[in-house]
Amino acid sequence: MVFSPTLTSLVLALFPLASVNALRTKRTLCPDGVNTAVNPACCALFPVVQDLADNLFENECGDSAHGALRLVFHDAIGISPTLGGGGADGSIVIFNQTELENPANLGIDDILSTLSPFLFKHLDTLSAGDFVQLAGAVSLVQCPGAPRIPFFSGRAPPVAAAPTGLVPQPFDSVASILQRFGEVGFSPEEVVAVVGGSHSVAGADDIVPNMQGIPFDQTPSVFDTQIFVDVQLRGTLFTGEGGQQGEVETAVAGTVRLQSDSLLARDSSTSCAWQSFANNQSGIETAFGQAVLKLSLLGQVQSQLTDCSEVIPAAIAFTGGPATLPPGLTMNDIEQACPTAPFPTLSTQPGPATSVPPIPQADDDS
Ligand code: HEM
Ligand SMILES: *[C@@H]1O[C@H](CO)[C@@H](O)[C@H](O)[C@H]1NC(C)=O
Ligand SMILES: *[C@@H]1O[C@H](CO)[C@@H](O)[C@H](O)[C@H]1NC(C)=O
């Protein structure tokens, strides 16, 4: 019988992370008597994953999951060929007193206060660097439409705080953002995928005066491409909290836009990449998944780590429809920036415009 492409893609869809070898390898029962693993060295991580999913994220793509994803970035990007730093090493948690003084880490204190108790509880099982990346990978599978990314274990404990100046800020220019990411090996397309994709499941606690959990797009609990549409709509600048110029009030009531996202959507070096993800669910899932994996390995040597991807639960499939324009808007409200291709044609949501509700905060329900 011919091994048809359909069957091949079915197998790949069912086991996206399994290598051919892993498919051939037997799973053995872990000491907990419940889970099975191809690599017994990964067994100890199952209870950590369960604890995170049930008790930190509460099986939701909410504030804690968003925070864990943001932490992946703020820890990992702390490395530079000239200034040093350990990258994805957990330094942001262990050396929090130093790293939280960095203004680019505004808001990370709230994330750490929710997440760190779990890290310290499990520090005899995995390092701080592993924990931050594991939590990020588990956070993604709380969000419908987000990719399940591989997880590698074995990062050494951090030795020092990351130098300041390495985390991009929302009022940085596109050139400076691309330069910073470029130093650690990210192409402009990868930057657009990782920044835009992550901000699909995100919001601001420290930008809009006196308001928390203000979403960046209409659907902060779903990893979709609506962010690439909402950010391309025309908007008006306002002065954010702390007097920082350049945040944008959008045509979508209840949402806010970072100047950096707005510029990535409009700058000639990134606008076509930005537009390429609008209404391109499978494209963003793949490109974002690869870019987050790359972040998770900054400062690390993949061949010296253990592939424990098997402990990451299945992704939640995207069941939403195409990206849409908010009620009352038309394609004329899209601020077309890419000069070489038109923005994908979208339909308008029916009904009167409603305001997007804030994201409930992790500490609200305690
Ligand atoms: C140019 C690069 C980036 C800039 C300037 C930036 C900036 C920001 C800012 C200012 C906030 C709001 C923080 C607050 O108000 O408390 C935010 C939220 C967030 N960012 Fe980014 N970001 C960038 C890239 C990334 C990347 C690469 C990721 C993850 C891979 C990420 C994930 C998130 C998430 C998940 C949130 C929401 C956090 C929450 O709701 O608690 N960001 N970002
Ligand atoms: C900050 O770091 C110290 C020392 O590592 C630790 O004891 C404390 O719990 C950390 N705080 C948070 C919020 O992570
Ligand atoms: C969708 O995204 C993928 C991955 O970046 C890209 O290769 C493809 O060209 C995109 N599709 C469109 C229509 O832009």
Short mmCIF file of C-alpha atoms and ligand atoms in Angstrom, two decimals:
data_model
loop_
_atom_site.label_atom_id
_atom_site.label_comp_id
_atom_site.label_asym_id
_atom_site.label_seq_id
_atom_site.Cartn_x
_atom_site.Cartn_y
_atom_site.Cartn_z
CA MET A 1 0.00 0.00 0.00
CA VAL A 2 1.23 3.45 -0.85
CA PHE A 3 1.95 5.68 2.13
CA SER A 4 -0.23 8.47 0.90
CA PRO A 5 0.47 12.17 1.55
CA THR A 6 -2.85 12.29 3.39
CA LEU A 7 -1.75 9.62 5.82
CA THR A 8 1.64 11.28 6.24
CA SER A 9 0.08 14.61 7.07
CA LEU A 10 -2.39 12.90 9.42
CA VAL A 11 0.49 11.32 11.33
CA LEU A 12 2.31 14.66 11.39
CA ALA A 13 -0.84 16.39 12.62
CA LEU A 14 -1.28 13.89 15.41
CA PHE A 15 2.38 13.86 16.46
CA PRO A 16 3.70 17.25 15.39
CA LEU A 17 6.71 17.09 17.70
CA ALA A 18 7.57 13.43 17.54
CA SER A 19 10.61 12.57 15.52
CA VAL A 20 10.54 9.40 13.45
CA ASN A 21 12.69 7.80 16.15
CA ALA A 22 10.35 8.79 18.92
CA LEU A 23 7.45 7.25 17.01
CA ARG A 24 9.35 3.96 17.03
CA THR A 25 10.31 4.17 20.69
CA LYS A 26 8.24 2.58 23.40
CA ARG A 27 6.70 4.67 26.12
CA THR A 28 7.40 3.48 29.64
CA LEU A 29 5.30 4.04 32.72
CA CYS A 30 6.59 6.83 34.97
CA PRO A 31 7.10 6.19 38.71
CA ASP A 32 3.84 8.11 39.34
CA GLY A 33 2.02 5.15 37.79
CA VAL A 34 -0.07 7.54 35.69
CA ASN A 35 2.01 9.15 32.96
CA THR A 36 4.11 7.47 30.33
CA ALA A 37 7.26 8.86 28.76
CA VAL A 38 9.61 7.89 25.97
CA ASN A 39 12.45 9.43 27.98
CA PRO A 40 12.11 8.51 31.68
CA ALA A 41 14.23 11.58 32.53
CA CYS A 42 11.17 13.68 31.61
CA CYS A 43 8.81 11.92 34.04
CA ALA A 44 9.45 14.33 36.91
CA LEU A 45 8.07 17.22 34.84
CA PHE A 46 4.52 15.87 34.46
CA PRO A 47 3.42 16.92 37.97
CA VAL A 48 4.92 20.40 37.41
CA VAL A 49 2.98 20.76 34.16
CA GLN A 50 -0.22 19.61 35.87
CA ASP A 51 0.28 22.06 38.74
CA LEU A 52 0.84 24.95 36.31
CA ALA A 53 -2.16 24.11 34.13
CA ASP A 54 -4.58 23.55 37.00
CA ASN A 55 -3.43 25.96 39.69
CA LEU A 56 -1.48 28.76 37.97
CA PHE A 57 -3.34 29.04 34.66
CA GLU A 58 -6.56 27.40 35.88
CA ASN A 59 -6.84 25.93 32.38
CA GLU A 60 -7.51 29.36 30.90
CA CYS A 61 -5.83 31.65 28.41
CA GLY A 62 -6.11 34.45 30.94
CA ASP A 63 -3.88 36.89 32.76
CA SER A 64 -1.52 34.28 34.27
CA ALA A 65 -1.00 32.54 30.93
CA HIS A 66 -0.36 35.90 29.27
CA GLY A 67 2.11 36.79 32.01
CA ALA A 68 4.02 33.53 31.65
CA LEU A 69 4.37 34.14 27.92
CA ARG A 70 5.62 37.68 28.47
CA LEU A 71 8.15 36.34 30.98
CA VAL A 72 9.57 33.96 28.36
CA PHE A 73 10.53 37.02 26.34
CA HIS A 74 11.81 39.25 29.14
CA ASP A 75 14.04 36.47 30.47
CA ALA A 76 15.30 35.15 27.12
CA ILE A 77 16.10 38.46 25.41
CA GLY A 78 18.56 39.31 28.22
CA ILE A 79 21.65 38.35 26.25
CA SER A 80 23.93 40.27 23.89
CA PRO A 81 27.12 39.46 22.01
CA THR A 82 28.75 42.59 23.43
CA LEU A 83 27.15 43.11 26.85
CA GLY A 84 26.75 39.49 27.98
CA GLY A 85 23.81 38.06 29.89
CA GLY A 86 22.61 34.46 30.05
CA GLY A 87 19.49 34.59 27.84
CA ALA A 88 16.82 32.03 28.75
CA ASP A 89 18.37 31.26 32.13
CA GLY A 90 15.75 32.29 34.68
CA SER A 91 17.80 35.30 35.82
CA ILE A 92 14.71 37.51 35.72
CA VAL A 93 13.26 35.50 38.62
CA ILE A 94 16.38 34.75 40.66
CA PHE A 95 17.92 38.23 40.22
CA ASN A 96 14.56 39.96 40.27
CA GLN A 97 15.76 42.78 42.52
CA THR A 98 18.23 43.87 39.83
CA GLU A 99 16.26 43.10 36.69
CA LEU A 100 13.03 44.71 37.90
CA GLU A 101 14.87 48.04 38.17
CA ASN A 102 15.05 47.98 34.37
CA PRO A 103 12.16 50.21 33.18
CA ALA A 104 11.58 47.85 30.25
CA ASN A 105 10.47 45.28 32.83
CA LEU A 106 7.55 47.45 33.95
CA GLY A 107 4.74 45.10 35.00
CA ILE A 108 6.98 42.03 35.40
CA ASP A 109 6.71 42.44 39.20
CA ASP A 110 3.02 41.46 39.06
CA ILE A 111 3.81 38.47 36.86
CA LEU A 112 6.52 37.29 39.25
CA SER A 113 4.30 37.62 42.28
CA THR A 114 1.84 35.18 40.68
CA LEU A 115 4.35 32.84 39.05
CA SER A 116 7.38 32.75 41.38
CA PRO A 117 5.72 30.76 44.19
CA PHE A 118 5.27 27.93 41.68
CA LEU A 119 8.88 28.23 40.54
CA PHE A 120 10.31 28.07 44.06
CA LYS A 121 8.03 25.15 44.87
CA HIS A 122 9.46 23.16 41.95
CA LEU A 123 13.09 24.31 42.05
CA ASP A 124 14.26 20.89 43.23
CA THR A 125 12.83 19.40 40.01
CA LEU A 126 13.95 21.92 37.40
CA SER A 127 16.10 25.04 37.12
CA ALA A 128 14.69 28.57 37.03
CA GLY A 129 15.52 28.85 33.32
CA ASP A 130 13.74 25.59 32.56
CA PHE A 131 10.78 26.66 34.67
CA VAL A 132 10.26 29.96 32.84
CA GLN A 133 10.36 28.23 29.45
CA LEU A 134 8.21 25.30 30.59
CA ALA A 135 5.61 27.70 31.97
CA GLY A 136 5.65 29.55 28.64
CA ALA A 137 5.13 26.37 26.64
CA VAL A 138 2.32 25.27 28.97
CA SER A 139 0.76 28.75 28.82
CA LEU A 140 0.45 28.47 25.04
CA VAL A 141 -1.57 25.27 25.19
CA GLN A 142 -4.13 27.10 27.34
CA CYS A 143 -4.84 29.39 24.38
CA PRO A 144 -7.02 28.11 21.50
CA GLY A 145 -5.10 28.46 18.25
CA ALA A 146 -1.66 28.73 19.85
CA PRO A 147 1.00 26.26 18.76
CA ARG A 148 2.36 23.51 20.98
CA ILE A 149 6.07 24.21 21.04
CA PRO A 150 8.92 21.83 21.95
CA PHE A 151 10.41 22.01 25.43
CA PHE A 152 14.05 21.31 26.18
CA SER A 153 15.22 20.79 29.74
CA GLY A 154 18.60 21.14 31.46
CA ARG A 155 19.41 24.86 31.60
CA ALA A 156 22.02 25.67 34.26
CA PRO A 157 21.07 28.01 37.11
CA PRO A 158 21.56 31.71 36.23
CA VAL A 159 24.82 33.28 37.37
CA ALA A 160 23.94 36.98 37.18
CA ALA A 161 21.23 39.47 36.32
CA ALA A 162 20.93 40.40 32.65
CA PRO A 163 22.52 43.76 31.76
CA THR A 164 19.97 46.57 31.36
CA GLY A 165 19.11 47.93 27.95
CA LEU A 166 18.48 44.59 26.26
CA VAL A 167 14.66 44.44 26.49
CA PRO A 168 12.96 46.49 23.74
CA GLN A 169 10.55 49.18 24.88
CA PRO A 170 7.21 50.20 23.37
CA PHE A 171 8.48 53.63 22.29
CA ASP A 172 11.60 52.25 20.54
CA SER A 173 11.93 52.71 16.78
CA VAL A 174 11.51 49.77 14.42
CA ALA A 175 15.19 50.11 13.48
CA SER A 176 16.24 49.75 17.10
CA ILE A 177 13.86 46.83 17.74
CA LEU A 178 15.13 45.01 14.64
CA GLN A 179 18.73 45.76 15.62
CA ARG A 180 18.25 44.31 19.13
CA PHE A 181 16.51 41.15 17.91
CA GLY A 182 18.96 40.91 15.01
CA GLU A 183 21.87 40.72 17.47
CA VAL A 184 20.46 37.45 18.77
CA GLY A 185 19.64 36.00 15.38
CA PHE A 186 16.06 37.05 14.56
CA SER A 187 15.09 38.17 11.05
CA PRO A 188 12.54 41.00 10.64
CA GLU A 189 9.90 38.38 9.69
CA GLU A 190 10.62 36.43 12.88
CA VAL A 191 10.36 39.63 14.93
CA VAL A 192 6.95 40.40 13.44
CA ALA A 193 5.76 36.84 14.08
CA VAL A 194 6.92 36.69 17.70
CA VAL A 195 5.83 40.21 18.70
CA GLY A 196 2.53 40.24 16.80
CA GLY A 197 1.67 36.65 17.66
CA SER A 198 2.31 37.07 21.38
CA HIS A 199 0.36 40.31 21.51
CA SER A 200 -2.63 38.39 20.16
CA VAL A 201 -2.97 36.98 23.68
CA ALA A 202 -2.02 40.06 25.66
CA GLY A 203 -2.98 43.34 27.15
CA ALA A 204 -1.58 46.29 29.08
CA ASP A 205 -1.68 46.82 32.84
CA ASP A 206 0.63 49.83 32.95
CA ILE A 207 -0.15 51.88 29.85
CA VAL A 208 -3.69 53.21 30.13
CA PRO A 209 -3.95 55.41 33.24
CA ASN A 210 -5.77 53.64 36.09
CA MET A 211 -6.81 50.68 33.97
CA GLN A 212 -5.54 47.12 33.93
CA GLY A 213 -5.91 44.26 31.49
CA ILE A 214 -6.64 46.44 28.45
CA PRO A 215 -6.44 44.02 25.49
CA PHE A 216 -4.25 44.62 22.45
CA ASP A 217 -6.89 43.06 20.20
CA GLN A 218 -10.54 42.03 20.32
CA THR A 219 -9.75 38.43 21.28
CA PRO A 220 -7.08 38.29 24.02
CA SER A 221 -8.06 34.74 25.07
CA VAL A 222 -7.60 33.28 21.60
CA PHE A 223 -4.36 33.04 19.66
CA ASP A 224 -5.64 34.34 16.34
CA THR A 225 -4.70 36.88 13.70
CA GLN A 226 -7.10 39.61 14.81
CA ILE A 227 -4.16 41.58 16.26
CA PHE A 228 -2.75 42.02 12.74
CA VAL A 229 -6.05 43.59 11.66
CA ASP A 230 -6.83 45.65 14.75
CA VAL A 231 -3.35 47.23 14.78
CA GLN A 232 -3.67 48.12 11.08
CA LEU A 233 -6.83 50.17 11.67
CA ARG A 234 -6.37 53.93 11.88
CA GLY A 235 -5.83 55.25 15.39
CA THR A 236 -4.97 58.31 17.48
CA LEU A 237 -1.90 58.84 19.63
CA PHE A 238 -2.25 59.56 23.30
CA THR A 239 0.15 59.91 26.22
CA GLY A 240 0.38 56.76 28.26
CA GLU A 241 0.89 56.26 31.96
CA GLY A 242 4.21 57.68 33.16
CA GLY A 243 4.02 60.36 30.48
CA GLN A 244 5.31 58.10 27.73
CA GLN A 245 4.29 59.43 24.34
CA GLY A 246 3.05 57.25 21.61
CA GLU A 247 0.41 54.77 22.73
CA VAL A 248 -2.56 54.57 20.40
CA GLU A 249 -6.26 54.70 21.03
CA THR A 250 -7.78 52.46 18.44
CA ALA A 251 -10.97 52.21 16.44
CA VAL A 252 -11.77 49.18 18.58
CA ALA A 253 -13.32 50.42 21.82
CA GLY A 254 -11.76 48.89 24.89
CA THR A 255 -8.40 48.05 23.29
CA VAL A 256 -5.08 49.86 23.28
CA ARG A 257 -2.13 49.62 20.92
CA LEU A 258 1.57 49.89 21.63
CA GLN A 259 3.42 52.39 19.46
CA SER A 260 5.94 49.62 18.69
CA ASP A 261 3.21 47.33 17.33
CA SER A 262 1.74 50.22 15.37
CA LEU A 263 5.12 50.99 13.81
CA LEU A 264 5.89 47.34 13.02
CA ALA A 265 2.62 47.28 11.05
CA ARG A 266 3.56 50.45 9.12
CA ASP A 267 7.35 50.58 8.74
CA SER A 268 8.59 49.76 5.24
CA SER A 269 10.90 47.06 6.63
CA THR A 270 8.13 45.12 8.39
CA SER A 271 4.71 46.17 7.03
CA CYS A 272 4.45 43.39 4.43
CA ALA A 273 5.42 40.74 6.98
CA TRP A 274 2.85 42.17 9.38
CA GLN A 275 0.14 42.10 6.73
CA SER A 276 1.12 38.56 5.69
CA PHE A 277 -0.22 37.25 9.00
CA ALA A 278 -3.62 38.96 8.81
CA ASN A 279 -6.14 36.16 8.31
CA ASN A 280 -3.26 33.66 8.06
CA GLN A 281 -3.87 31.41 11.08
CA SER A 282 -1.68 28.51 10.01
CA GLY A 283 1.10 30.91 8.96
CA ILE A 284 1.23 32.67 12.33
CA GLU A 285 0.98 29.40 14.28
CA THR A 286 4.04 28.03 12.49
CA ALA A 287 6.14 31.20 12.39
CA PHE A 288 5.34 32.14 15.99
CA GLY A 289 5.98 28.62 17.29
CA GLN A 290 9.41 28.53 15.64
CA ALA A 291 10.29 32.01 16.93
CA VAL A 292 9.27 31.27 20.54
CA LEU A 293 11.29 28.05 20.45
CA LYS A 294 14.24 30.14 19.27
CA LEU A 295 13.73 32.56 22.17
CA SER A 296 13.62 29.64 24.62
CA LEU A 297 17.08 28.52 23.47
CA LEU A 298 18.88 31.88 23.63
CA GLY A 299 22.13 31.45 25.57
CA GLN A 300 21.66 27.68 25.53
CA VAL A 301 23.14 24.87 23.42
CA GLN A 302 20.22 22.74 22.25
CA SER A 303 22.34 19.59 21.84
CA GLN A 304 23.27 19.75 25.52
CA LEU A 305 19.63 19.86 26.63
CA THR A 306 17.14 16.99 26.91
CA ASP A 307 14.09 16.98 24.65
CA CYS A 308 11.15 16.76 27.05
CA SER A 309 8.56 18.02 24.57
CA GLU A 310 6.47 14.99 25.41
CA VAL A 311 5.39 16.59 28.72
CA ILE A 312 3.65 19.46 26.94
CA PRO A 313 -0.11 18.80 26.60
CA ALA A 314 -1.85 18.89 23.24
CA ALA A 315 -2.58 22.24 21.66
CA ILE A 316 -6.15 23.54 21.64
CA ALA A 317 -7.16 23.78 18.00
CA PHE A 318 -8.35 27.07 16.55
CA THR A 319 -12.08 26.91 15.93
CA GLY A 320 -12.73 30.57 15.13
CA GLY A 321 -13.48 31.92 11.71
CA PRO A 322 -11.63 34.41 9.51
CA ALA A 323 -10.39 37.70 10.95
CA THR A 324 -13.00 40.46 10.68
CA LEU A 325 -13.45 44.21 10.80
CA PRO A 326 -15.24 45.59 13.87
CA PRO A 327 -18.92 46.56 13.39
CA GLY A 328 -19.40 49.67 11.28
CA LEU A 329 -15.90 49.65 9.74
CA THR A 330 -14.92 48.95 6.15
CA MET A 331 -11.68 48.14 4.34
CA ASN A 332 -11.21 51.94 4.05
CA ASP A 333 -10.47 51.96 7.77
CA ILE A 334 -7.41 49.77 7.18
CA GLU A 335 -4.30 51.93 7.00
CA GLN A 336 -2.68 50.03 4.14
CA ALA A 337 1.11 50.13 4.51
CA CYS A 338 2.60 47.25 2.53
CA PRO A 339 3.30 48.68 -0.95
CA THR A 340 3.48 45.41 -2.84
CA ALA A 341 0.25 43.58 -1.97
CA PRO A 342 -3.24 44.57 -0.89
CA PHE A 343 -4.44 43.83 2.65
CA PRO A 344 -6.63 40.70 2.65
CA THR A 345 -10.29 41.52 2.14
CA LEU A 346 -12.24 41.06 5.35
CA SER A 347 -15.91 41.13 6.17
CA THR A 348 -17.43 43.36 8.83
CA GLN A 349 -18.83 41.93 12.07
CA PRO A 350 -22.60 42.45 12.25
CA GLY A 351 -24.32 44.37 14.98
CA PRO A 352 -23.61 47.51 16.96
CA ALA A 353 -20.03 48.15 18.14
CA THR A 354 -19.43 46.95 21.69
CA SER A 355 -16.46 47.66 23.90
CA VAL A 356 -13.97 44.82 24.40
CA PRO A 357 -14.03 43.94 28.11
CA PRO A 358 -10.82 44.14 30.16
CA ILE A 359 -8.90 40.92 30.89
CA PRO A 360 -9.73 39.84 34.48
CA GLN A 361 -6.56 40.20 36.56
CA ALA A 362 -4.89 37.19 38.18
CA ASP A 363 -5.09 38.75 41.64
CA ASP A 364 -8.77 39.73 41.26
CA ASP A 365 -10.11 36.33 42.19
CA SER A 366 -7.95 35.79 45.28
C1 HEM B 1 9.29 44.97 20.48
C2 HEM B 1 9.09 44.03 21.36
C3 HEM B 1 8.08 44.15 22.46
C4 HEM B 1 7.66 45.25 23.16
C5 HEM B 1 8.12 46.67 23.02
C6 HEM B 1 6.66 44.78 24.09
C7 HEM B 1 6.01 45.59 25.00
C8 HEM B 1 4.97 45.20 25.82
C9 HEM B 1 4.27 46.06 26.75
C10 HEM B 1 4.61 47.52 27.01
C11 HEM B 1 3.30 45.32 27.32
C12 HEM B 1 2.29 45.81 28.38
C13 HEM B 1 2.90 45.66 29.75
C14 HEM B 1 2.06 46.29 30.84
O1 HEM B 1 1.33 47.24 30.58
O2 HEM B 1 2.14 45.78 31.98
C15 HEM B 1 3.37 44.00 26.78
C16 HEM B 1 2.55 42.95 27.13
C17 HEM B 1 2.77 41.66 26.73
N1 HEM B 1 3.79 41.22 25.93
FE1 HEM B 1 5.07 42.31 24.87
N2 HEM B 1 6.47 43.45 23.93
C18 HEM B 1 7.33 43.01 22.97
C19 HEM B 1 7.50 41.70 22.54
C20 HEM B 1 6.91 40.61 23.13
C21 HEM B 1 7.28 39.24 22.90
C22 HEM B 1 8.38 38.78 21.95
C23 HEM B 1 6.47 38.48 23.69
C24 HEM B 1 6.42 36.98 23.89
C25 HEM B 1 7.00 36.10 23.11
C26 HEM B 1 5.57 39.39 24.38
C27 HEM B 1 4.53 39.00 25.18
C28 HEM B 1 3.67 39.86 25.83
C29 HEM B 1 2.49 39.41 26.54
C30 HEM B 1 1.95 37.99 26.60
C31 HEM B 1 1.94 40.55 27.14
C32 HEM B 1 0.70 40.62 28.03
C33 HEM B 1 1.07 40.44 29.46
C34 HEM B 1 -0.15 40.48 30.36
O3 HEM B 1 -1.28 40.59 29.84
O4 HEM B 1 0.02 40.41 31.57
N3 HEM B 1 5.88 40.66 24.04
N4 HEM B 1 4.40 43.95 25.86
C1 LIG B 2 13.20 37.63 44.22
O1 LIG B 2 14.42 36.91 44.41
C2 LIG B 2 14.67 36.47 45.73
C3 LIG B 2 16.06 35.86 45.76
O2 LIG B 2 16.25 34.95 44.72
C4 LIG B 2 13.57 35.49 46.15
O3 LIG B 2 13.76 35.08 47.47
C5 LIG B 2 12.22 36.17 45.99
O4 LIG B 2 11.20 35.25 46.27
C6 LIG B 2 12.06 36.69 44.58
N1 LIG B 2 10.78 37.39 44.44
C7 LIG B 2 9.96 37.12 43.45
C8 LIG B 2 8.68 37.89 43.44
O5 LIG B 2 10.22 36.34 42.56
C1 LIG B 3 1.17 33.09 5.76
O1 LIG B 3 2.30 32.95 6.62
C2 LIG B 3 3.32 32.12 6.09
C3 LIG B 3 4.37 31.96 7.18
O2 LIG B 3 5.05 33.14 7.40
C4 LIG B 3 3.86 32.72 4.80
O3 LIG B 3 4.86 31.88 4.25
C5 LIG B 3 2.74 32.92 3.82
O4 LIG B 3 3.22 33.61 2.69
C6 LIG B 3 1.62 33.74 4.46
N1 LIG B 3 0.48 33.85 3.55
C7 LIG B 3 0.13 34.99 2.97
C8 LIG B 3 -1.08 34.92 2.09
O5 LIG B 3 0.74 36.03 3.12
#
